mmCIF file of C-alpha atoms in Angstrom:
data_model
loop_
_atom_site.group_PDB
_atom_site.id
_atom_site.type_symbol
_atom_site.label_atom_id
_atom_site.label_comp_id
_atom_site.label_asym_id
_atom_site.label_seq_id
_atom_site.Cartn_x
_atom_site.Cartn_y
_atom_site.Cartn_z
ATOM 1 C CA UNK A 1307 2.548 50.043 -76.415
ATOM 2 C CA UNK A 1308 2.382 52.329 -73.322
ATOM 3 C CA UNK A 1309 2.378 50.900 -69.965
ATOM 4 C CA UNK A 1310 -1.188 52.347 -69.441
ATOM 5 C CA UNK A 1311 -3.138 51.234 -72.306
ATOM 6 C CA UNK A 1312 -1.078 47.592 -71.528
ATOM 7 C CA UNK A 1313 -3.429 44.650 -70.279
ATOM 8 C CA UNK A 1314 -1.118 41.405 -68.894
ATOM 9 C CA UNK A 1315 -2.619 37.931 -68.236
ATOM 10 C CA UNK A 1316 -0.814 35.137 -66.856
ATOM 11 C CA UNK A 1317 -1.991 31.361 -67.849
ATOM 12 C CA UNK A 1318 -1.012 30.116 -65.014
ATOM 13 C CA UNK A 1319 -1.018 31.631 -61.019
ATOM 14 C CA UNK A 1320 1.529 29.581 -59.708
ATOM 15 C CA UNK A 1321 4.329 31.403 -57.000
ATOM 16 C CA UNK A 1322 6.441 32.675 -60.048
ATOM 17 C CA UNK A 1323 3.707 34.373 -61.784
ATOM 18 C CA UNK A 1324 2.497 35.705 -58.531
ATOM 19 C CA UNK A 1325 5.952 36.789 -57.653
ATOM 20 C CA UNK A 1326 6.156 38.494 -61.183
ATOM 21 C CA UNK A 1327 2.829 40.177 -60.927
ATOM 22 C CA UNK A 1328 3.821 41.812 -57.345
ATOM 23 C CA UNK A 1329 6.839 42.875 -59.357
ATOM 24 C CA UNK A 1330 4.623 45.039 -61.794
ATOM 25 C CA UNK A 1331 2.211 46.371 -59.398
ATOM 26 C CA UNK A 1332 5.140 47.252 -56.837
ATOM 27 C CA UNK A 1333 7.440 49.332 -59.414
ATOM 28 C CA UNK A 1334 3.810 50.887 -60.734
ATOM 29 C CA UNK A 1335 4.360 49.497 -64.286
ATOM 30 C CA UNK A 1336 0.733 48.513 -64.785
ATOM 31 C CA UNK A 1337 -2.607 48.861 -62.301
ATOM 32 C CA UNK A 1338 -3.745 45.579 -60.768
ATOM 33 C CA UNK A 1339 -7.108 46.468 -62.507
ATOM 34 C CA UNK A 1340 -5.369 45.452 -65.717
ATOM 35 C CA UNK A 1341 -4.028 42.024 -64.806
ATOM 36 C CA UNK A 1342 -5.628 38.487 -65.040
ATOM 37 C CA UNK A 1343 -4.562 35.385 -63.850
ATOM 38 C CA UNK A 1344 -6.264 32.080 -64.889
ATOM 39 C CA UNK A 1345 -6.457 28.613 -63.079
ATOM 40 C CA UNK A 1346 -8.084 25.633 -62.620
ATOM 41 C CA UNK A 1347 -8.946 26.216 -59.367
ATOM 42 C CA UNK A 1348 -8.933 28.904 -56.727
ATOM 43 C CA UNK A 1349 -5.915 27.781 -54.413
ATOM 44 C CA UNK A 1350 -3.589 30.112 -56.509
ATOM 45 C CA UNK A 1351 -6.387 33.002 -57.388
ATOM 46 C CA UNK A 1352 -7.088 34.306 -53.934
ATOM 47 C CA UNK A 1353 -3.601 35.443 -53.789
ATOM 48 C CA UNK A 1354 -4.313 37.683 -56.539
ATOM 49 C CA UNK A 1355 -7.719 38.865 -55.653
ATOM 50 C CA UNK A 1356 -5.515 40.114 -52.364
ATOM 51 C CA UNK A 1357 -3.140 41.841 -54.863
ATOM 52 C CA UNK A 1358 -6.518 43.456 -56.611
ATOM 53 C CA UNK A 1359 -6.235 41.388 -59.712
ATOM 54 C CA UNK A 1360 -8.886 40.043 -61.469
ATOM 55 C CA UNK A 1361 -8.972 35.987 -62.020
ATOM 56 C CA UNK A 1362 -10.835 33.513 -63.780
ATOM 57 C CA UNK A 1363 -10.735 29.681 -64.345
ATOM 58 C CA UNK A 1364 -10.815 30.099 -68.460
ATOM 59 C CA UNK A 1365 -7.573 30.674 -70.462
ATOM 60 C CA UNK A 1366 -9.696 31.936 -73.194
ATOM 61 C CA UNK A 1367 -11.033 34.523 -70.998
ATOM 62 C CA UNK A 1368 -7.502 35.319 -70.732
ATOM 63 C CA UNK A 1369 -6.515 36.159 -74.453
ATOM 64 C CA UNK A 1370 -9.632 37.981 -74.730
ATOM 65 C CA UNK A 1371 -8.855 40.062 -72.414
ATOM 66 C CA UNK A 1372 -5.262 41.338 -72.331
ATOM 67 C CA UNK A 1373 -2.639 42.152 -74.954
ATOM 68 C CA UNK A 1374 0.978 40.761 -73.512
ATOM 69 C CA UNK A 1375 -0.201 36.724 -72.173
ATOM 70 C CA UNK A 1376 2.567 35.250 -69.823
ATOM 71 C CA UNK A 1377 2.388 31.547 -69.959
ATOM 72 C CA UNK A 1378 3.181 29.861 -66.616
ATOM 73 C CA UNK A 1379 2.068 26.678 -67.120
ATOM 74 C CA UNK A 1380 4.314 23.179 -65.927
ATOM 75 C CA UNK A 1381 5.503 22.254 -69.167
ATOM 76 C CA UNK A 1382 3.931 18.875 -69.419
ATOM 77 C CA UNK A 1383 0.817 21.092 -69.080
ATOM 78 C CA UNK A 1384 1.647 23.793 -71.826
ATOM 79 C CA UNK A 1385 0.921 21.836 -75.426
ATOM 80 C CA UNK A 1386 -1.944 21.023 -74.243
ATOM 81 C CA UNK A 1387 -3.037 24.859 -73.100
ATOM 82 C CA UNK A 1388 -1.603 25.959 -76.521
ATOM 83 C CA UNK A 1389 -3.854 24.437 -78.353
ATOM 84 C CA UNK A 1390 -6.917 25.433 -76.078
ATOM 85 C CA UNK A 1391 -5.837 29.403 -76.808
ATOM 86 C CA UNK A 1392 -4.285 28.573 -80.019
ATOM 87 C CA UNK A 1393 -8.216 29.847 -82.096
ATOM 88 C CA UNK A 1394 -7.878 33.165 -79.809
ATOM 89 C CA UNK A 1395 -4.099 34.243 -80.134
ATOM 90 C CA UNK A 1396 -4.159 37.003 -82.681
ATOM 91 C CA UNK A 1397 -1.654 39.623 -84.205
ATOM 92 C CA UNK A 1398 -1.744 41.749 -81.200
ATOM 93 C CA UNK A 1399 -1.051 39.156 -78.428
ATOM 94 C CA UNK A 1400 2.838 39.232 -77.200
ATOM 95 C CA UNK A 1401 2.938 35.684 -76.063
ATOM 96 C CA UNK A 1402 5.651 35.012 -73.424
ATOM 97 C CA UNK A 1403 6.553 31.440 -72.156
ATOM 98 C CA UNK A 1404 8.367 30.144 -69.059
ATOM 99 C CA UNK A 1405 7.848 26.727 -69.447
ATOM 100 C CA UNK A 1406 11.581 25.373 -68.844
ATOM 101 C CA UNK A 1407 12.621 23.449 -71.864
ATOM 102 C CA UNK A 1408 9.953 24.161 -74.175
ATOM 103 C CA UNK A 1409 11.520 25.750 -77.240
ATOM 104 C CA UNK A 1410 10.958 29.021 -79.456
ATOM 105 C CA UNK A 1411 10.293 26.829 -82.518
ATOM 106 C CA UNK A 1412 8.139 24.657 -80.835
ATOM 107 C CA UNK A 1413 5.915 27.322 -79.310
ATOM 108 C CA UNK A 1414 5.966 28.653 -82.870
ATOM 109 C CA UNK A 1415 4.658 25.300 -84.058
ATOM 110 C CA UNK A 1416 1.630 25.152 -81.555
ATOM 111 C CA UNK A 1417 0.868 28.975 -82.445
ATOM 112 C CA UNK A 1418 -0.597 30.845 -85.562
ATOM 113 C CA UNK A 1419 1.963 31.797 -87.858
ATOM 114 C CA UNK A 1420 3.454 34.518 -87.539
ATOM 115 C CA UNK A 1421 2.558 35.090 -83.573
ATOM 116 C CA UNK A 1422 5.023 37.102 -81.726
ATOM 117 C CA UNK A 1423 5.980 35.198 -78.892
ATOM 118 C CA UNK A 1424 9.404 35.299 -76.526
ATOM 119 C CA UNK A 1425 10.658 32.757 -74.099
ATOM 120 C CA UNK A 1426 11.664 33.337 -70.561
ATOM 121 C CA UNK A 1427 13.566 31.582 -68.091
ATOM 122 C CA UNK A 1428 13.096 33.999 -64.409
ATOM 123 C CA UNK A 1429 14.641 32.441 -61.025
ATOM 124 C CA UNK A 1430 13.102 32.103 -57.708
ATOM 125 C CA UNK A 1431 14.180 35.722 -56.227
ATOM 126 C CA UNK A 1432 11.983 37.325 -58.653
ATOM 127 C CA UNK A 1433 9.138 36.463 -55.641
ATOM 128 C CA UNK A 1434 11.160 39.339 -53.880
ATOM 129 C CA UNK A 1435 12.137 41.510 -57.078
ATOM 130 C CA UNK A 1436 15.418 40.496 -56.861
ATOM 131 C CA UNK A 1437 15.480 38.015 -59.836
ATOM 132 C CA UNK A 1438 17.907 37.140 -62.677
ATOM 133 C CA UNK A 1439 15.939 36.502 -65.978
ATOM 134 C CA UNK A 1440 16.574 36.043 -69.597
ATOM 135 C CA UNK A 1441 14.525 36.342 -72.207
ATOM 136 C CA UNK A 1442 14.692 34.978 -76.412
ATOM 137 C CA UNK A 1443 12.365 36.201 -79.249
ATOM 138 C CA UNK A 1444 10.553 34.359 -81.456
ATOM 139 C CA UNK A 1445 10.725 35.262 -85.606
ATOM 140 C CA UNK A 1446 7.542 37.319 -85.175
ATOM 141 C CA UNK A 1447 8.816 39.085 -82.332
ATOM 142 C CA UNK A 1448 9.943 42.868 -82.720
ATOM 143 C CA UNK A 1449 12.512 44.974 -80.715
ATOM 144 C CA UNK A 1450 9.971 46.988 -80.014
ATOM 145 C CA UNK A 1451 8.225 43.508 -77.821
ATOM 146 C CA UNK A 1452 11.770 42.438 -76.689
ATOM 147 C CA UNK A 1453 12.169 45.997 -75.142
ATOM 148 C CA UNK A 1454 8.551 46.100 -73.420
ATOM 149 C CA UNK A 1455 9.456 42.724 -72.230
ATOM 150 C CA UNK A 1456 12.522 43.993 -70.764
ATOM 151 C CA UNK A 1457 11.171 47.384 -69.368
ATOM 152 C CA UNK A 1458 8.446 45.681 -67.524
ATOM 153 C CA UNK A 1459 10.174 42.945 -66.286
ATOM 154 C CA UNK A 1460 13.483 44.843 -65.049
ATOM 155 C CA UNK A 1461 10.806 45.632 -61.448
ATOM 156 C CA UNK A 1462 11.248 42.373 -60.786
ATOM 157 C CA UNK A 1463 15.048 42.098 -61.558
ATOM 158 C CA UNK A 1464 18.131 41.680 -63.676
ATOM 159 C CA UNK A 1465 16.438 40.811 -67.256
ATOM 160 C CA UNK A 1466 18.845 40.267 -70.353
ATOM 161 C CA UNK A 1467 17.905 39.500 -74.148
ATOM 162 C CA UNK A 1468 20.148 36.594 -74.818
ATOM 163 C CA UNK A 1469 20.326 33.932 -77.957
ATOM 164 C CA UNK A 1470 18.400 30.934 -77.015
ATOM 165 C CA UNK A 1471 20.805 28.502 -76.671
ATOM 166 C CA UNK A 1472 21.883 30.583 -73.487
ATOM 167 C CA UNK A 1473 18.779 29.612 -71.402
ATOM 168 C CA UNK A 1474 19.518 26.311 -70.490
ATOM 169 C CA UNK A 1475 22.680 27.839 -69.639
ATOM 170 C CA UNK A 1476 20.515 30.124 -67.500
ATOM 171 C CA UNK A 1477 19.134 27.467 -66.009
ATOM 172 C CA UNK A 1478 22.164 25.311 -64.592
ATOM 173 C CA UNK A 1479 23.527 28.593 -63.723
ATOM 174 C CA UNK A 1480 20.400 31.027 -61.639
ATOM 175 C CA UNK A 1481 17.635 28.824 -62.380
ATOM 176 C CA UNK A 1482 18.850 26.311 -60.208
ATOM 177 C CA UNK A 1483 21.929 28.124 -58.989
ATOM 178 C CA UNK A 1484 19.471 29.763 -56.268
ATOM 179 C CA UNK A 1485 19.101 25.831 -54.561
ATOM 180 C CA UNK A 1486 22.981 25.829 -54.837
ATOM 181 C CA UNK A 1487 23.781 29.235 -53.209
ATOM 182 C CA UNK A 1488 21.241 28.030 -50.182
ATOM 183 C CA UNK A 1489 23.081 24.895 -49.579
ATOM 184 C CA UNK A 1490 26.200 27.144 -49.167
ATOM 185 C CA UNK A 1491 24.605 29.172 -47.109
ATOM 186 C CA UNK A 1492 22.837 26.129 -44.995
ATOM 187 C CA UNK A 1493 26.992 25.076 -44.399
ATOM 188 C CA UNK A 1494 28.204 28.411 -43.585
ATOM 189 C CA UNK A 1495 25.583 28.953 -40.821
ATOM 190 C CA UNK A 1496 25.823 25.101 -39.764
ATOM 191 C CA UNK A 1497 29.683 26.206 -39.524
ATOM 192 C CA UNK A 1498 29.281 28.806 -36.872
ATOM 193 C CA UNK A 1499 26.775 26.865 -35.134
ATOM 194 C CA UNK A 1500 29.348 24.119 -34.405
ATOM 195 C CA UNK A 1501 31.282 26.524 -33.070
ATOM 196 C CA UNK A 1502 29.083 28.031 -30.415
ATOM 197 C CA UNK A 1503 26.928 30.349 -32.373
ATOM 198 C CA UNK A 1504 22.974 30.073 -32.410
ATOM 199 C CA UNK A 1505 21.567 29.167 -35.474
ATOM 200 C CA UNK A 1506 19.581 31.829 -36.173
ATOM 201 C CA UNK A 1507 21.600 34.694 -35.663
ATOM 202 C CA UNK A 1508 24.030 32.589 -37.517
ATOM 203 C CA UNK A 1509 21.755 32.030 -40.438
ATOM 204 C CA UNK A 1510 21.097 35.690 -40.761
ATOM 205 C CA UNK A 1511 24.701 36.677 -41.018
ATOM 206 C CA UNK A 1512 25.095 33.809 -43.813
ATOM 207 C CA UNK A 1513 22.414 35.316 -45.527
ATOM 208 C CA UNK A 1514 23.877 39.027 -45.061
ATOM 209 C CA UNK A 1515 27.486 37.548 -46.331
ATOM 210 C CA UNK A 1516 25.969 36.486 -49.392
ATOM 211 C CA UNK A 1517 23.610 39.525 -50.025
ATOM 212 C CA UNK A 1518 26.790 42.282 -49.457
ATOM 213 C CA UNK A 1519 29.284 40.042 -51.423
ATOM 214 C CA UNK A 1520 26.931 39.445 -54.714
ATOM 215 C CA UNK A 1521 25.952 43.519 -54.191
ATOM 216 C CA UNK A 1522 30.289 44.215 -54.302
ATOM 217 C CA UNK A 1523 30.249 42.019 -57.676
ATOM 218 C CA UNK A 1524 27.537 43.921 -59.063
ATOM 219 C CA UNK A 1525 28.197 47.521 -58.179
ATOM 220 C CA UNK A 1526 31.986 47.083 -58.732
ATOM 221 C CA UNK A 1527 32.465 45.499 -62.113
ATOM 222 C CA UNK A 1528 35.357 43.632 -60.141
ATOM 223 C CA UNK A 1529 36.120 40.106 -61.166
ATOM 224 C CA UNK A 1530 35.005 37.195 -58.726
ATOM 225 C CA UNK A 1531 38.873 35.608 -58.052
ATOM 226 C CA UNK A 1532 39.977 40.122 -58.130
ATOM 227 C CA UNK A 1533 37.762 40.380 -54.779
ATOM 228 C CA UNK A 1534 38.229 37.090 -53.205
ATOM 229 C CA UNK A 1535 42.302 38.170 -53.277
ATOM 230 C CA UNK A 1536 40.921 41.360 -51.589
ATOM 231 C CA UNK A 1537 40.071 39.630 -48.734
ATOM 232 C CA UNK A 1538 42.969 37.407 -48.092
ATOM 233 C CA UNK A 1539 45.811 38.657 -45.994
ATOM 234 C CA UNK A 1540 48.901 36.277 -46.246
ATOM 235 C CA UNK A 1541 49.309 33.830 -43.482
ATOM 236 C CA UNK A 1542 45.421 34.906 -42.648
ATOM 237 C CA UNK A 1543 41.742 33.335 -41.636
ATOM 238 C CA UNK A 1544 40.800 33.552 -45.157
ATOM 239 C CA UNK A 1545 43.667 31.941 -46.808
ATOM 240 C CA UNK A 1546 43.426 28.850 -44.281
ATOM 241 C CA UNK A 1547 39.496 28.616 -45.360
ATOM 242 C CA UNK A 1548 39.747 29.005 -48.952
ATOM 243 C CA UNK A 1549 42.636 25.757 -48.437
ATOM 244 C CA UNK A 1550 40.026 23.820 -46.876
ATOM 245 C CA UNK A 1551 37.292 24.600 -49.630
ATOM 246 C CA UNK A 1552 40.383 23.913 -52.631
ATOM 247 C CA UNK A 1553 40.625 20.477 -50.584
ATOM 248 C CA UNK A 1554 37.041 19.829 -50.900
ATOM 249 C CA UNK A 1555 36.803 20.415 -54.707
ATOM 250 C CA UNK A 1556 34.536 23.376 -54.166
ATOM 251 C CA UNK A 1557 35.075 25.134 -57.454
ATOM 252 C CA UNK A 1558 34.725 21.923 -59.559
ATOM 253 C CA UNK A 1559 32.055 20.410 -58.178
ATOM 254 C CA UNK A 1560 29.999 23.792 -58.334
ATOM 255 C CA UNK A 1561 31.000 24.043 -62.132
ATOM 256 C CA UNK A 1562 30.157 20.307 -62.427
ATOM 257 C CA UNK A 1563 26.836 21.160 -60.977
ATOM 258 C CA UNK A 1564 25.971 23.537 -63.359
ATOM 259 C CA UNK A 1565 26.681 21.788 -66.167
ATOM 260 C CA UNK A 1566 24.746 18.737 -64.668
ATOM 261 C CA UNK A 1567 21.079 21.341 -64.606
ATOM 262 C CA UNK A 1568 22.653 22.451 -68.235
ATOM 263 C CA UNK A 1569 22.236 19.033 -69.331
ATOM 264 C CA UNK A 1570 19.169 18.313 -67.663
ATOM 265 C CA UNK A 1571 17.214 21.672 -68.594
ATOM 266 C CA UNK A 1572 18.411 20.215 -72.424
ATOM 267 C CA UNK A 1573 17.122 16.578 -71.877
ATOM 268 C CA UNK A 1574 13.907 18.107 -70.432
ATOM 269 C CA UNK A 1575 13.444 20.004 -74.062
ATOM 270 C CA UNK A 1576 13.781 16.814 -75.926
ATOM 271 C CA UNK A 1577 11.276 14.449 -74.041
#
């Protein structure tokens, strides 16, 4: 399916989905004239009518009208919209859910047989096209989907096929990892305010640290611990700090984190 004949809806205009649209629309990968967004009411929709989207307050109107359906629904929400859209889903819908902890086999359950529908767990940078997403197929989905899926979805950031039992993973690790990586951030600035720096100039240097070391992990392959070392002279500032952070359990309780939103994300799934 080319990008031009494509038609996306989103059940669901929530600041994801928004963020996701502006994703599509900024990289060019479809016109704006070609995406819908449904919701109840019209605190989310005038957002898109900005963007030049179209909206409406059916979800029907929604399968009706485009090909590849993004559903961005709260998850206590999304049985419930299932089986409103299940009589309209047909063999040409690509149905793609980011309800957190709602599973490929149950989505499968609360579709037609057969329908080809992935699951997707994005992040909150994907608002600014810098996200980290990954995606899982259904049975019914085809490489040919997973790679549409993937081509579309790389405007709004890093997107990666992955087995399903990786997105709660996902989620301990990005998903909520992004609330993590601002509380660092919140303590690094705090840091050089206490000693004599104002906060915001402080803040924005925090927020440039974090930005040019993730962009060094990316672009140079290098291991984490490889370019920590790279900064550490012996007997230097850096050594002292990283002490002080060893002292405080820093690496621990960060892993211990993760594994708590793991667990949660999984827990979530089962209620």
């Amino acid at each position: 399916m080319e990008a031009a004949e494509l038609r996306v809806g989103f059940v669901g205009a929530g600041r994801m989905a928004g963020g996701m649209a502006r994703g599509l629309l900024r990289a060019g990968k479809v016109p704006a004239s070609s995406i819908l967004a449904s919701a109840p009411s019209d605190r989310n929709l005038d957002a898109w009518r900005d963007l030049g989207c179209r909206t409406t307050h059916c979800n029907l109107e929604v399968l009706q009208e485009s090909t590849l359906v993004f559903l961005a629904t709260k998850p206590h929400i999304l049985p419930g919209v299932l089986q409103e859209i299940r009589p309209a889903v047909g063999p040409h819908h690509v149905v793609v859910s980011l309800a957190a902890g709602v599973t490929l086999q149950k989505l499968q359950r609360l579709l037609p047989a057969g329908t080809k529908v992935l699951r997707l767990m994005p992040n909150l940078p994907c608002v600014v096209q810098a996200g980290a997403m990954v995606f899982a197929r259904g049975s019914g989905a085809s490489d040919e989907d997973a790679a549409l899926l993937q081509n579309l979805l790389t405007s709004c950031g890093l997107c990666e096929e992955v087995p399903e039992s990786y997105i709660n993973i996902h989620t301990g690790l990005s998903g909520s990892g992004v609330a993590y990586v601002y509380l660092f951030a919140e303590a690094l600035a705090e840091g050089a305010v206490k000693m004599g720096m104002p906060g915001g100039l402080a803040s924005r240097i925090a927020a440039q640290t974090l930005l040019g070391a993730a962009k060094m992990m990316l672009e140079t392959g290098e291991h984490p611990a490889k370019l920590r070392g790279d900064v550490c002279t012996p007997g230097g500032t850096t050594v002292h700090a990283l002490h002080q952070l060893e002292k405080g359990a820093l690496r621990a309780t960060v892993m211990n984190a993760v594994e708590a939103a793991t667990k949660r994300a999984c827990d979530v799934g089962e209620d």
